[in-house]
PDB file of C-alpha atoms in Angstrom:
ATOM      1  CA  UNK H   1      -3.805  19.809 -38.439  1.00  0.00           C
ATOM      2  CA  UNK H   2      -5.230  18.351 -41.236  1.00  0.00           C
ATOM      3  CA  UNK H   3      -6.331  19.286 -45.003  1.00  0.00           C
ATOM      4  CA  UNK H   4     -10.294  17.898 -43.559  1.00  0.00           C
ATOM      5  CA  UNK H   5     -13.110  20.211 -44.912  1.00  0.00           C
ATOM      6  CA  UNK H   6     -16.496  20.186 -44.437  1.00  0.00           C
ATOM      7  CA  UNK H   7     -19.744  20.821 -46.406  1.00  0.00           C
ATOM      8  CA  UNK H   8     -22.504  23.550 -45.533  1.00  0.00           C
ATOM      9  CA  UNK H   9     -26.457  22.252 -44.736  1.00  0.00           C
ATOM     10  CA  UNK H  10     -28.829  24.025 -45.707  1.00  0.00           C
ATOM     11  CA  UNK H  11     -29.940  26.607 -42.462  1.00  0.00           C
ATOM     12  CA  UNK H  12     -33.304  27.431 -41.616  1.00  0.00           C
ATOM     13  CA  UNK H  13     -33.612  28.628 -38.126  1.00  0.00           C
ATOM     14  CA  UNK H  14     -31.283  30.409 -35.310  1.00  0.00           C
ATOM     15  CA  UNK H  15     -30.431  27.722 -33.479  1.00  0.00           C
ATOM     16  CA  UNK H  16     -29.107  25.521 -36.410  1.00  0.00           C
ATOM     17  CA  UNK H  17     -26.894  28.974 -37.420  1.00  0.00           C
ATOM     18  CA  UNK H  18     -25.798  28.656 -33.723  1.00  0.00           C
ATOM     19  CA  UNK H  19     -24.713  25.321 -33.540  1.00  0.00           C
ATOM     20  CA  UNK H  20     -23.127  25.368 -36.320  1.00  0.00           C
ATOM     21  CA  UNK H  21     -21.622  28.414 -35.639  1.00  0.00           C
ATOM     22  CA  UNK H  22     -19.903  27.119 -32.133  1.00  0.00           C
ATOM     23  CA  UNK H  23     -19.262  23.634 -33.813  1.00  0.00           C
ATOM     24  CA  UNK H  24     -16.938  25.738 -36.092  1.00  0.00           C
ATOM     25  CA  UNK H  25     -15.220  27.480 -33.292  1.00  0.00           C
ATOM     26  CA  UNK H  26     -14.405  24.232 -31.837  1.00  0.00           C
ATOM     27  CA  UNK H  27     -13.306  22.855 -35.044  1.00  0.00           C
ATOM     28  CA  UNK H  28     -12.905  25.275 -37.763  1.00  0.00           C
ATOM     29  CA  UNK H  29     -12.539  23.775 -41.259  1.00  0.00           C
ATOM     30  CA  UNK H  30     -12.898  25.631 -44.442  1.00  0.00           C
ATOM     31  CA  UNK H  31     -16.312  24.560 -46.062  1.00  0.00           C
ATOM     32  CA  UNK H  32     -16.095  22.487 -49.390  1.00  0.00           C
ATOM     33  CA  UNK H  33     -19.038  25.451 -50.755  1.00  0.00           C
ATOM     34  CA  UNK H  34     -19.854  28.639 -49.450  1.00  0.00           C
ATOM     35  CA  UNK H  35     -23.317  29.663 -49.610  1.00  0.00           C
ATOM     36  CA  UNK H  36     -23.521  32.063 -51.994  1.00  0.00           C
ATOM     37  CA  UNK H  37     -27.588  33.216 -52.060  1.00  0.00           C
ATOM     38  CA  UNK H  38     -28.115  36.671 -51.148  1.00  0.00           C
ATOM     39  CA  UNK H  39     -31.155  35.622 -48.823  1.00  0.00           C
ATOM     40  CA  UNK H  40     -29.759  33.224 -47.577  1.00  0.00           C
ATOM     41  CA  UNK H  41     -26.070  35.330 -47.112  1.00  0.00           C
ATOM     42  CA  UNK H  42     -28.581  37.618 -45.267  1.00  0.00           C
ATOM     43  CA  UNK H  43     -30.749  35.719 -42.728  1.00  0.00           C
ATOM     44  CA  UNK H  44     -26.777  34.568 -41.757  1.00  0.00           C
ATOM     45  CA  UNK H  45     -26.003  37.886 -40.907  1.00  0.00           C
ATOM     46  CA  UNK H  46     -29.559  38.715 -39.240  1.00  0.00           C
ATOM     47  CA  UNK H  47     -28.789  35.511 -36.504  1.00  0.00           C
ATOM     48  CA  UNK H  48     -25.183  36.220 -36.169  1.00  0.00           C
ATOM     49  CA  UNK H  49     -25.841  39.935 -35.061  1.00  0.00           C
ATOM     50  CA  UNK H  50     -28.471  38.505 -32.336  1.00  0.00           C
ATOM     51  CA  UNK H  51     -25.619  36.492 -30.766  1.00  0.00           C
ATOM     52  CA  UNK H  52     -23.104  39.520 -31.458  1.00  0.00           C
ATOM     53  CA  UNK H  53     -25.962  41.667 -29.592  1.00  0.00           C
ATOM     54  CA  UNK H  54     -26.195  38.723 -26.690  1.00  0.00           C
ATOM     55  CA  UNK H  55     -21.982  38.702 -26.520  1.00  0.00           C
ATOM     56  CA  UNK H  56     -21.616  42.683 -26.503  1.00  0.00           C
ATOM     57  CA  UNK H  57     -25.045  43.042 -23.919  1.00  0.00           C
ATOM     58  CA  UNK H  58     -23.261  40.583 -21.472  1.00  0.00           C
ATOM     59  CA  UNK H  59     -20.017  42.448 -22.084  1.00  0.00           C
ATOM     60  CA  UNK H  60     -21.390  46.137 -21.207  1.00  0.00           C
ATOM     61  CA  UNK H  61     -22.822  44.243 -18.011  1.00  0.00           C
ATOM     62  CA  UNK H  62     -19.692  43.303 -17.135  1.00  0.00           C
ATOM     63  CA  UNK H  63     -18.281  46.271 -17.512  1.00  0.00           C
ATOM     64  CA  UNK H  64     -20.751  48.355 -15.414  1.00  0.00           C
ATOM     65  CA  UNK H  65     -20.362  45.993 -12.866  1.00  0.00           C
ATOM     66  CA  UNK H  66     -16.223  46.414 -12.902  1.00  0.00           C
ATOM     67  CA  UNK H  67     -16.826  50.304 -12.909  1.00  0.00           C
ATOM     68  CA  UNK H  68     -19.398  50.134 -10.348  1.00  0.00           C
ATOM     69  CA  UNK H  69     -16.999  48.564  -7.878  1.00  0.00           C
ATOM     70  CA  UNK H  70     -14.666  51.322  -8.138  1.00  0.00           C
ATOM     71  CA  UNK H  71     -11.849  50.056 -11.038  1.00  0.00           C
ATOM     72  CA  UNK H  72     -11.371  52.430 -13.587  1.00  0.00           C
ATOM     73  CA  UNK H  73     -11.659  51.716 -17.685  1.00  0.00           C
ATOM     74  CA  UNK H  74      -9.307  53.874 -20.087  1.00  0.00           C
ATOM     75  CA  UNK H  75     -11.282  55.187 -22.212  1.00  0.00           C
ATOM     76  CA  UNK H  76     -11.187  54.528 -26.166  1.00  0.00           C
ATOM     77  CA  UNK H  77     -10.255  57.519 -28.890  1.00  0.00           C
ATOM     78  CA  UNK H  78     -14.218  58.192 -29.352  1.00  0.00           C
ATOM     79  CA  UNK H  79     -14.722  59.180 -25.968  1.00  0.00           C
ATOM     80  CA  UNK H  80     -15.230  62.979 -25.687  1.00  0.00           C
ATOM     81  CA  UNK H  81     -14.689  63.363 -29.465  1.00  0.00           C
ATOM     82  CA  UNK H  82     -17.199  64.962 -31.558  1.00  0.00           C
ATOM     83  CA  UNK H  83     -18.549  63.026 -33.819  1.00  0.00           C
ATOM     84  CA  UNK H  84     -18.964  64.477 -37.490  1.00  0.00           C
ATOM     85  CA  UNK H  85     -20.266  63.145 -40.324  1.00  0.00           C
ATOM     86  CA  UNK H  86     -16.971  62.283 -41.446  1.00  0.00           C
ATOM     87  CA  UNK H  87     -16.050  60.036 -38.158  1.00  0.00           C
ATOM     88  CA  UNK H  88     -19.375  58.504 -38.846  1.00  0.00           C
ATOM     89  CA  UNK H  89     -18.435  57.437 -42.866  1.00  0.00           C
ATOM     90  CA  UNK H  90     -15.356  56.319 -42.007  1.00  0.00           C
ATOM     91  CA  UNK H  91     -16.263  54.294 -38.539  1.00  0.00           C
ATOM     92  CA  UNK H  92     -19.641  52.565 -40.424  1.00  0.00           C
ATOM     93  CA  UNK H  93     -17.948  52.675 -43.743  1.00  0.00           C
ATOM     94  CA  UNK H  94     -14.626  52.793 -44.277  1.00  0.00           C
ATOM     95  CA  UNK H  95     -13.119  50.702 -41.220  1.00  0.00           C
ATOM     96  CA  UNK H  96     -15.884  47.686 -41.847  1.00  0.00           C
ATOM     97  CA  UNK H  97     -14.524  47.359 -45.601  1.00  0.00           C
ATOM     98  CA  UNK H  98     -10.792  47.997 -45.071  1.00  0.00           C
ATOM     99  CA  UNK H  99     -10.637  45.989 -42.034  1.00  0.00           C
ATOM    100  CA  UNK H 100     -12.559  43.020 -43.944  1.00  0.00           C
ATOM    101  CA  UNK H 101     -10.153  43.321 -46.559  1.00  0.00           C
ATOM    102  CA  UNK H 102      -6.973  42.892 -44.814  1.00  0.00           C
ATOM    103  CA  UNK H 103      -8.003  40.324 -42.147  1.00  0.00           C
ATOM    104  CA  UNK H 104     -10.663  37.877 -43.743  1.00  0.00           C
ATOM    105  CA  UNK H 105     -10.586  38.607 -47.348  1.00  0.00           C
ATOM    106  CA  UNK H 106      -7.882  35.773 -48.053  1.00  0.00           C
ATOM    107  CA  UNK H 107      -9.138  33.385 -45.149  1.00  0.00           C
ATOM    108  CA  UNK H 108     -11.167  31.728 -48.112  1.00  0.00           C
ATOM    109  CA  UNK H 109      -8.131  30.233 -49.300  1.00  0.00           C
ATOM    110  CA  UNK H 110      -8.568  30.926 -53.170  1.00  0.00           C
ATOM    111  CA  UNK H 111      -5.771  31.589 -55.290  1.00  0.00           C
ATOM    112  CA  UNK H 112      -7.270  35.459 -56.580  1.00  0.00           C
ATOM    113  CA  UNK H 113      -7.306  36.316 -52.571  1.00  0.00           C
ATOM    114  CA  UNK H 114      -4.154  34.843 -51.656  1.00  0.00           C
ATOM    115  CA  UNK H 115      -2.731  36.564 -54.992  1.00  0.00           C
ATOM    116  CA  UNK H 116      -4.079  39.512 -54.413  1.00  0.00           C
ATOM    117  CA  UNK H 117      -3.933  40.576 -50.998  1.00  0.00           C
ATOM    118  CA  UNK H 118       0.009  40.528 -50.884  1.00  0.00           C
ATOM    119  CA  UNK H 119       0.055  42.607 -53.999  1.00  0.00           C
ATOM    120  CA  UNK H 120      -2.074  45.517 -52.172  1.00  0.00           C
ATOM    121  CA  UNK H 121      -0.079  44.964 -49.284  1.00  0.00           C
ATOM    122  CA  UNK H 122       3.228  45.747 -51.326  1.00  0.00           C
ATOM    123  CA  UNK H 123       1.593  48.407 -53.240  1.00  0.00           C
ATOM    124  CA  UNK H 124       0.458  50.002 -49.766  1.00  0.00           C
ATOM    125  CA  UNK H 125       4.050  49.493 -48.337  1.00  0.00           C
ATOM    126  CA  UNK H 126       5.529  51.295 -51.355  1.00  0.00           C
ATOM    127  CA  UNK H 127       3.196  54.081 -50.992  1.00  0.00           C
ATOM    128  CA  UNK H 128       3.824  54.815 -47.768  1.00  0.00           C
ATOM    129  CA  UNK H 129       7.684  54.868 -48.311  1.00  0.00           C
ATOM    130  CA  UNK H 130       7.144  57.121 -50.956  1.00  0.00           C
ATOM    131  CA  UNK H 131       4.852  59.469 -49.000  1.00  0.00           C
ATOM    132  CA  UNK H 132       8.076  59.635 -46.617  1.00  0.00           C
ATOM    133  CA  UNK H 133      10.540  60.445 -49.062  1.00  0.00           C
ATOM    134  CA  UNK H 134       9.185  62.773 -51.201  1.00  0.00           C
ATOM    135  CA  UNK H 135       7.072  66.291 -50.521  1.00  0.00           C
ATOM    136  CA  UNK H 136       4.286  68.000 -52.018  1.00  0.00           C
ATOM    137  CA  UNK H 137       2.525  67.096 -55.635  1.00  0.00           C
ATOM    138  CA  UNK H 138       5.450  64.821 -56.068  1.00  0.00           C
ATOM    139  CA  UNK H 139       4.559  62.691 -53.148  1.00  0.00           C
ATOM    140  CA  UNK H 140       0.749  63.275 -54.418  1.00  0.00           C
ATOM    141  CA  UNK H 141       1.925  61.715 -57.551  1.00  0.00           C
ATOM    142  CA  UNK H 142       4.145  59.130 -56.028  1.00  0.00           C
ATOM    143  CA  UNK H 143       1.674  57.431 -53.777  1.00  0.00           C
ATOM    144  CA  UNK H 144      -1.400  57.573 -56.093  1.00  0.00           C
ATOM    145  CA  UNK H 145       0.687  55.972 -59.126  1.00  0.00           C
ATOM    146  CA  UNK H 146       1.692  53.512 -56.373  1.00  0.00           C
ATOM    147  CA  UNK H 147      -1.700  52.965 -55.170  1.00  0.00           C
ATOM    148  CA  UNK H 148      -3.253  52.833 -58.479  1.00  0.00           C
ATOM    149  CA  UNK H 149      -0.975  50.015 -59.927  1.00  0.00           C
ATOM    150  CA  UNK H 150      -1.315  47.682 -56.727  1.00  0.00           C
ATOM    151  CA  UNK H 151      -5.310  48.082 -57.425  1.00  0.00           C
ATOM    152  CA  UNK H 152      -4.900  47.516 -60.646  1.00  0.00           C
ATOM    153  CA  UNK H 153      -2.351  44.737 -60.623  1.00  0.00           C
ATOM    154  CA  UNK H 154      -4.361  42.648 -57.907  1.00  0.00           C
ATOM    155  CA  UNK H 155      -7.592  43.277 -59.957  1.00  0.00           C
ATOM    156  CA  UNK H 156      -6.143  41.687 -62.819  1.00  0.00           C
ATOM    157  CA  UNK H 157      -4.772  38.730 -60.779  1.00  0.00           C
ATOM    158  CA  UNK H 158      -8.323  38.314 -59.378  1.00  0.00           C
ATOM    159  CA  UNK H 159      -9.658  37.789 -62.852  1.00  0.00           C
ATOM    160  CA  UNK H 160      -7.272  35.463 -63.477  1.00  0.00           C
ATOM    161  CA  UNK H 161      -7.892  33.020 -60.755  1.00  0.00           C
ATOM    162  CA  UNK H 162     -11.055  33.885 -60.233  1.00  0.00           C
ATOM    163  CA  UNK H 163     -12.590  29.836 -60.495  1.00  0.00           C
ATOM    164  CA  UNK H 164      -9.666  28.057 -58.854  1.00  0.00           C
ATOM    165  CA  UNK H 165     -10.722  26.261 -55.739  1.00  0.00           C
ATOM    166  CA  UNK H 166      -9.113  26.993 -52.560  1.00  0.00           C
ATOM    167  CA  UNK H 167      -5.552  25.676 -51.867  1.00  0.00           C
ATOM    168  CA  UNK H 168      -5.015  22.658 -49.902  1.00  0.00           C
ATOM    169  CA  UNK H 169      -2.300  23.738 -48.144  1.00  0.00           C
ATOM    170  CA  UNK H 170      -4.352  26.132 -46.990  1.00  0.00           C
ATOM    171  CA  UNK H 171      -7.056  23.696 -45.535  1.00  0.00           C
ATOM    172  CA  UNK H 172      -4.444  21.916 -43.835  1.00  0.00           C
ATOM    173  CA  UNK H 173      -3.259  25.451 -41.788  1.00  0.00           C
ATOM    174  CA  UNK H 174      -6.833  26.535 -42.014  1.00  0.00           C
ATOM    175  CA  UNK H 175      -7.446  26.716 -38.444  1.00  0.00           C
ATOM    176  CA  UNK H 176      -4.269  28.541 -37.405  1.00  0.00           C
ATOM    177  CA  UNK H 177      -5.016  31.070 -40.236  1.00  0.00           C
ATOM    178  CA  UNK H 178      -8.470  31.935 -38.657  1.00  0.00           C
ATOM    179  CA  UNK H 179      -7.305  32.281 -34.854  1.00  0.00           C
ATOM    180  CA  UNK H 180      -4.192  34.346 -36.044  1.00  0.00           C
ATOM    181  CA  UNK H 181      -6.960  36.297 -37.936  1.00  0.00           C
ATOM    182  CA  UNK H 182      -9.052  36.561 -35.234  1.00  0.00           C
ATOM    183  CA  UNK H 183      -6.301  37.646 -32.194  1.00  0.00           C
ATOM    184  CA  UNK H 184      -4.169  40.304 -35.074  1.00  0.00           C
ATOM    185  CA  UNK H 185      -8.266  41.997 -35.635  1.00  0.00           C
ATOM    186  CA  UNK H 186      -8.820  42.142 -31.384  1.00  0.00           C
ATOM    187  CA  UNK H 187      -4.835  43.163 -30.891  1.00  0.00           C
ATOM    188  CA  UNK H 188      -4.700  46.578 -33.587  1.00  0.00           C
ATOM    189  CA  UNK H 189      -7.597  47.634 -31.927  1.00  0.00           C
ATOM    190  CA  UNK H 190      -5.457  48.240 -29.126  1.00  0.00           C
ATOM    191  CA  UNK H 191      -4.285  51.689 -30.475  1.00  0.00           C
ATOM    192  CA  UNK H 192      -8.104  52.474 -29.409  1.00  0.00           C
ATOM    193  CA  UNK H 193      -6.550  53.100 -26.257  1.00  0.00           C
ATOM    194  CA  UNK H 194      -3.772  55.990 -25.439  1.00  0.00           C
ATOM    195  CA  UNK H 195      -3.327  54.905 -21.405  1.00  0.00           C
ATOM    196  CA  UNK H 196      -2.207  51.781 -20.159  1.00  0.00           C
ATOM    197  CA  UNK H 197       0.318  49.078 -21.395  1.00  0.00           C
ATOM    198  CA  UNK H 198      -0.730  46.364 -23.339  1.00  0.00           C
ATOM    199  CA  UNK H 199      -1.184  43.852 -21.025  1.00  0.00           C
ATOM    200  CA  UNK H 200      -3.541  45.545 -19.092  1.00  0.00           C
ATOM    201  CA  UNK H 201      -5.459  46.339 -22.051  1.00  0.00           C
ATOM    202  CA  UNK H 202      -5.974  43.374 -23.342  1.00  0.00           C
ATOM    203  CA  UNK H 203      -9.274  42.240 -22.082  1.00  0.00           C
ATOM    204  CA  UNK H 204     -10.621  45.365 -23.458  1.00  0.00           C
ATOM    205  CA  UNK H 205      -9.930  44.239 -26.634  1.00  0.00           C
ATOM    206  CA  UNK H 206     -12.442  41.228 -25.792  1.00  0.00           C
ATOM    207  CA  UNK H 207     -15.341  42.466 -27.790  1.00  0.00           C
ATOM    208  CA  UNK H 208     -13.290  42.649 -31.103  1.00  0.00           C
ATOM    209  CA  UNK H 209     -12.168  39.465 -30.390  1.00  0.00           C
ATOM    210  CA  UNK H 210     -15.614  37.700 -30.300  1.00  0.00           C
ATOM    211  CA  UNK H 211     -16.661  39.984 -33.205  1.00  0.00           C
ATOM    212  CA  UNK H 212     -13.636  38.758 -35.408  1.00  0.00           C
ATOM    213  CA  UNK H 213     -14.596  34.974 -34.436  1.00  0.00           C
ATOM    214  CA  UNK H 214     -18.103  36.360 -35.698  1.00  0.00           C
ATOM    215  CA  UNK H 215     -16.834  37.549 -38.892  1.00  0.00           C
ATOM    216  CA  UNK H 216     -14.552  34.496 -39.728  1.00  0.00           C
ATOM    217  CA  UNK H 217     -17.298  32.357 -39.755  1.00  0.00           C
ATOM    218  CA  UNK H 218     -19.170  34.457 -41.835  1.00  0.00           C
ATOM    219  CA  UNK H 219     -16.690  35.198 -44.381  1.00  0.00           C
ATOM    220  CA  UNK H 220     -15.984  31.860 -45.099  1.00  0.00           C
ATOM    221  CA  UNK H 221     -19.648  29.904 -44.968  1.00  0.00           C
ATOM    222  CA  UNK H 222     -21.169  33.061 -46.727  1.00  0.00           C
ATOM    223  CA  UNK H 223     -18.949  35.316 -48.564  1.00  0.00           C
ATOM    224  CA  UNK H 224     -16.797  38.391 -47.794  1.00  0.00           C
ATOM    225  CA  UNK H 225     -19.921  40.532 -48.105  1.00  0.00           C
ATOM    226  CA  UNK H 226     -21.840  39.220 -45.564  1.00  0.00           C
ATOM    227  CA  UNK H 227     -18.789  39.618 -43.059  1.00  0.00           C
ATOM    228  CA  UNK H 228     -18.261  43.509 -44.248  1.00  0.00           C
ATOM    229  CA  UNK H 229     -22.171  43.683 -43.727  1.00  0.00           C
ATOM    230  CA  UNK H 230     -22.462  42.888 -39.944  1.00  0.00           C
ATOM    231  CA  UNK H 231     -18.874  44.621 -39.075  1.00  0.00           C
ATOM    232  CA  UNK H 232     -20.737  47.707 -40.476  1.00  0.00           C
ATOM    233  CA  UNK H 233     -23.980  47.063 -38.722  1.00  0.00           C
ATOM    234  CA  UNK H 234     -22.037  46.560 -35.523  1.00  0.00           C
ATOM    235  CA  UNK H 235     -19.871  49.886 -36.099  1.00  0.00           C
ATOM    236  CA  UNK H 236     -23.259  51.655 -36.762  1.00  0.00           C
ATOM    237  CA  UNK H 237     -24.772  50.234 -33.355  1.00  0.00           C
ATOM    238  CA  UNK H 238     -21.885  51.569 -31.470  1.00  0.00           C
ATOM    239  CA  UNK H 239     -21.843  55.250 -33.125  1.00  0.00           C
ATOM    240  CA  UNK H 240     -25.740  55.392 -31.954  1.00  0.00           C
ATOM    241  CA  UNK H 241     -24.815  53.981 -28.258  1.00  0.00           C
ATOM    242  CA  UNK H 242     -22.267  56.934 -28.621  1.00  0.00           C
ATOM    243  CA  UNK H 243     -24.255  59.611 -29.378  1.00  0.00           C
ATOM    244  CA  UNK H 244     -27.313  58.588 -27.332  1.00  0.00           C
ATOM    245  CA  UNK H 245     -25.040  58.785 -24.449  1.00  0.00           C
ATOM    246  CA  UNK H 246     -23.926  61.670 -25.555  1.00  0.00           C
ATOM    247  CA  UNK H 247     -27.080  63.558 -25.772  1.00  0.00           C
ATOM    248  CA  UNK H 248     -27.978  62.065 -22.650  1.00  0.00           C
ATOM    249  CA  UNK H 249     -25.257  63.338 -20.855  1.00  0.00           C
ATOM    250  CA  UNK H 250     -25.846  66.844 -22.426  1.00  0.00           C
ATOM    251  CA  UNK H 251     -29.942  66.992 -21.537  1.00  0.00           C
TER     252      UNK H 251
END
């Protein structure tokens, strides 16, 4: 691997977002710029959902066609739950963000990511030990002091290195960095599943797999936002497939 870079055109129609989106995949580089328009950040999202659409459409084909022959799918922790409001915030909402976060937040390669993601992921650790050890308004306490001073502490880093470029060690592992993001965003949601060993259920894990490819690219030509953006337009897709199947089912 090398420290090699590249530099991001100026995109006007699908098939240009396309190409370069699979030239990446083939070759992914960290951009020299990221694009940082908010039109332009979403028109990137709007032609990346059409091939997420195309990728997920030829997946549920699949799948029919694997059911229809008789082979049985487990079926994922949504199916036959009721879905509240609550289930709905945090599938749309809060999975998209936190999920963005802690798998593509730091593929940029900047110093204020890099900085600050291991300082959350501390501060999270220590909270969690805490939680264990102690009871009551003492754990309460415990984890939101915790909590608190990781935010706090990684916000401050973040202003601090907010204008440094990305790191060129970085640019030189670059490509590893994105396909280990990629296959650790498919492989947690594994625990989607309660039957089966993990071998088995690996292809099922296929669609988060293309979606993480999806959101790399995103992230890194266009800004953390506009990768958050499609991951909760592709949540919010799923929850209606859910509960149109659901009514269905119930007419």
């Amino acid at each position: 691997m090398t420290g090699e870079s590249t530099s991001l055109p100026s995109l006007t129609t699908m098939r240009a977002e396309w190409g370069q989106f699979f030239g990446f995949l083939k070759r992914p580089a960290l951009p020299d710029d990221q694009e940082r328009g908010l039109r332009q950040g979403a028109f990137a999202v709007s032609r990346i959902l059409v091939l997420d659409l195309l990728a997920m459409g030829m997946l549920l084909v699949i799948a029919g066609a694997v059911m229809a022959s008789g082979i049985a799918i487990p079926e994922t922790a949504l199916a036959g739950m009721e879905i509240t409001a609550g289930i709905v915030f945090a599938v749309i909402v809060i999975a998209p963000v936190s999920e963005e976060l802690l798998f593509r937040s730091w593929l940029s390669g900047r110093p204020r990511y890099l900085t600050a993601f291991p300082i959350l992921l501390i501060a999270g650790l220590a909270a969690a030990m805490l939680a264990v050890n102690s009871t009551g308004d003492a754990a309460t306490l415990s984890v939101g002091f915790a909590t608190l001073v990781g935010i706090l502490l990684s916000l401050i880093m973040c202003g601090v290195l907010w204008k440094r470029p990305p790191m060129r060690w970085f640019r030189a592992v670059f490509p590893l960095m994105f396909w280990l993001s990629t296959i650790a965003f498919a492989c947690i949601h594994l625990a989607n599943f309660s039957e089966g060993n993990w071998m088995t259920l690996l292809p099922l894990v296929l669609p988060q797999f293309i979606l993480g490819a999806l959101l790399g690219y995103l992230r890194v030509h266009y800004g953390l936002w506009t990768a958050i953006a499609l991951h909760m337009i592709h949540n919010g897709l799923i929850i209606a497939l859910v509960l149109g199947a659901t009514a269905a089912s119930g007419a």
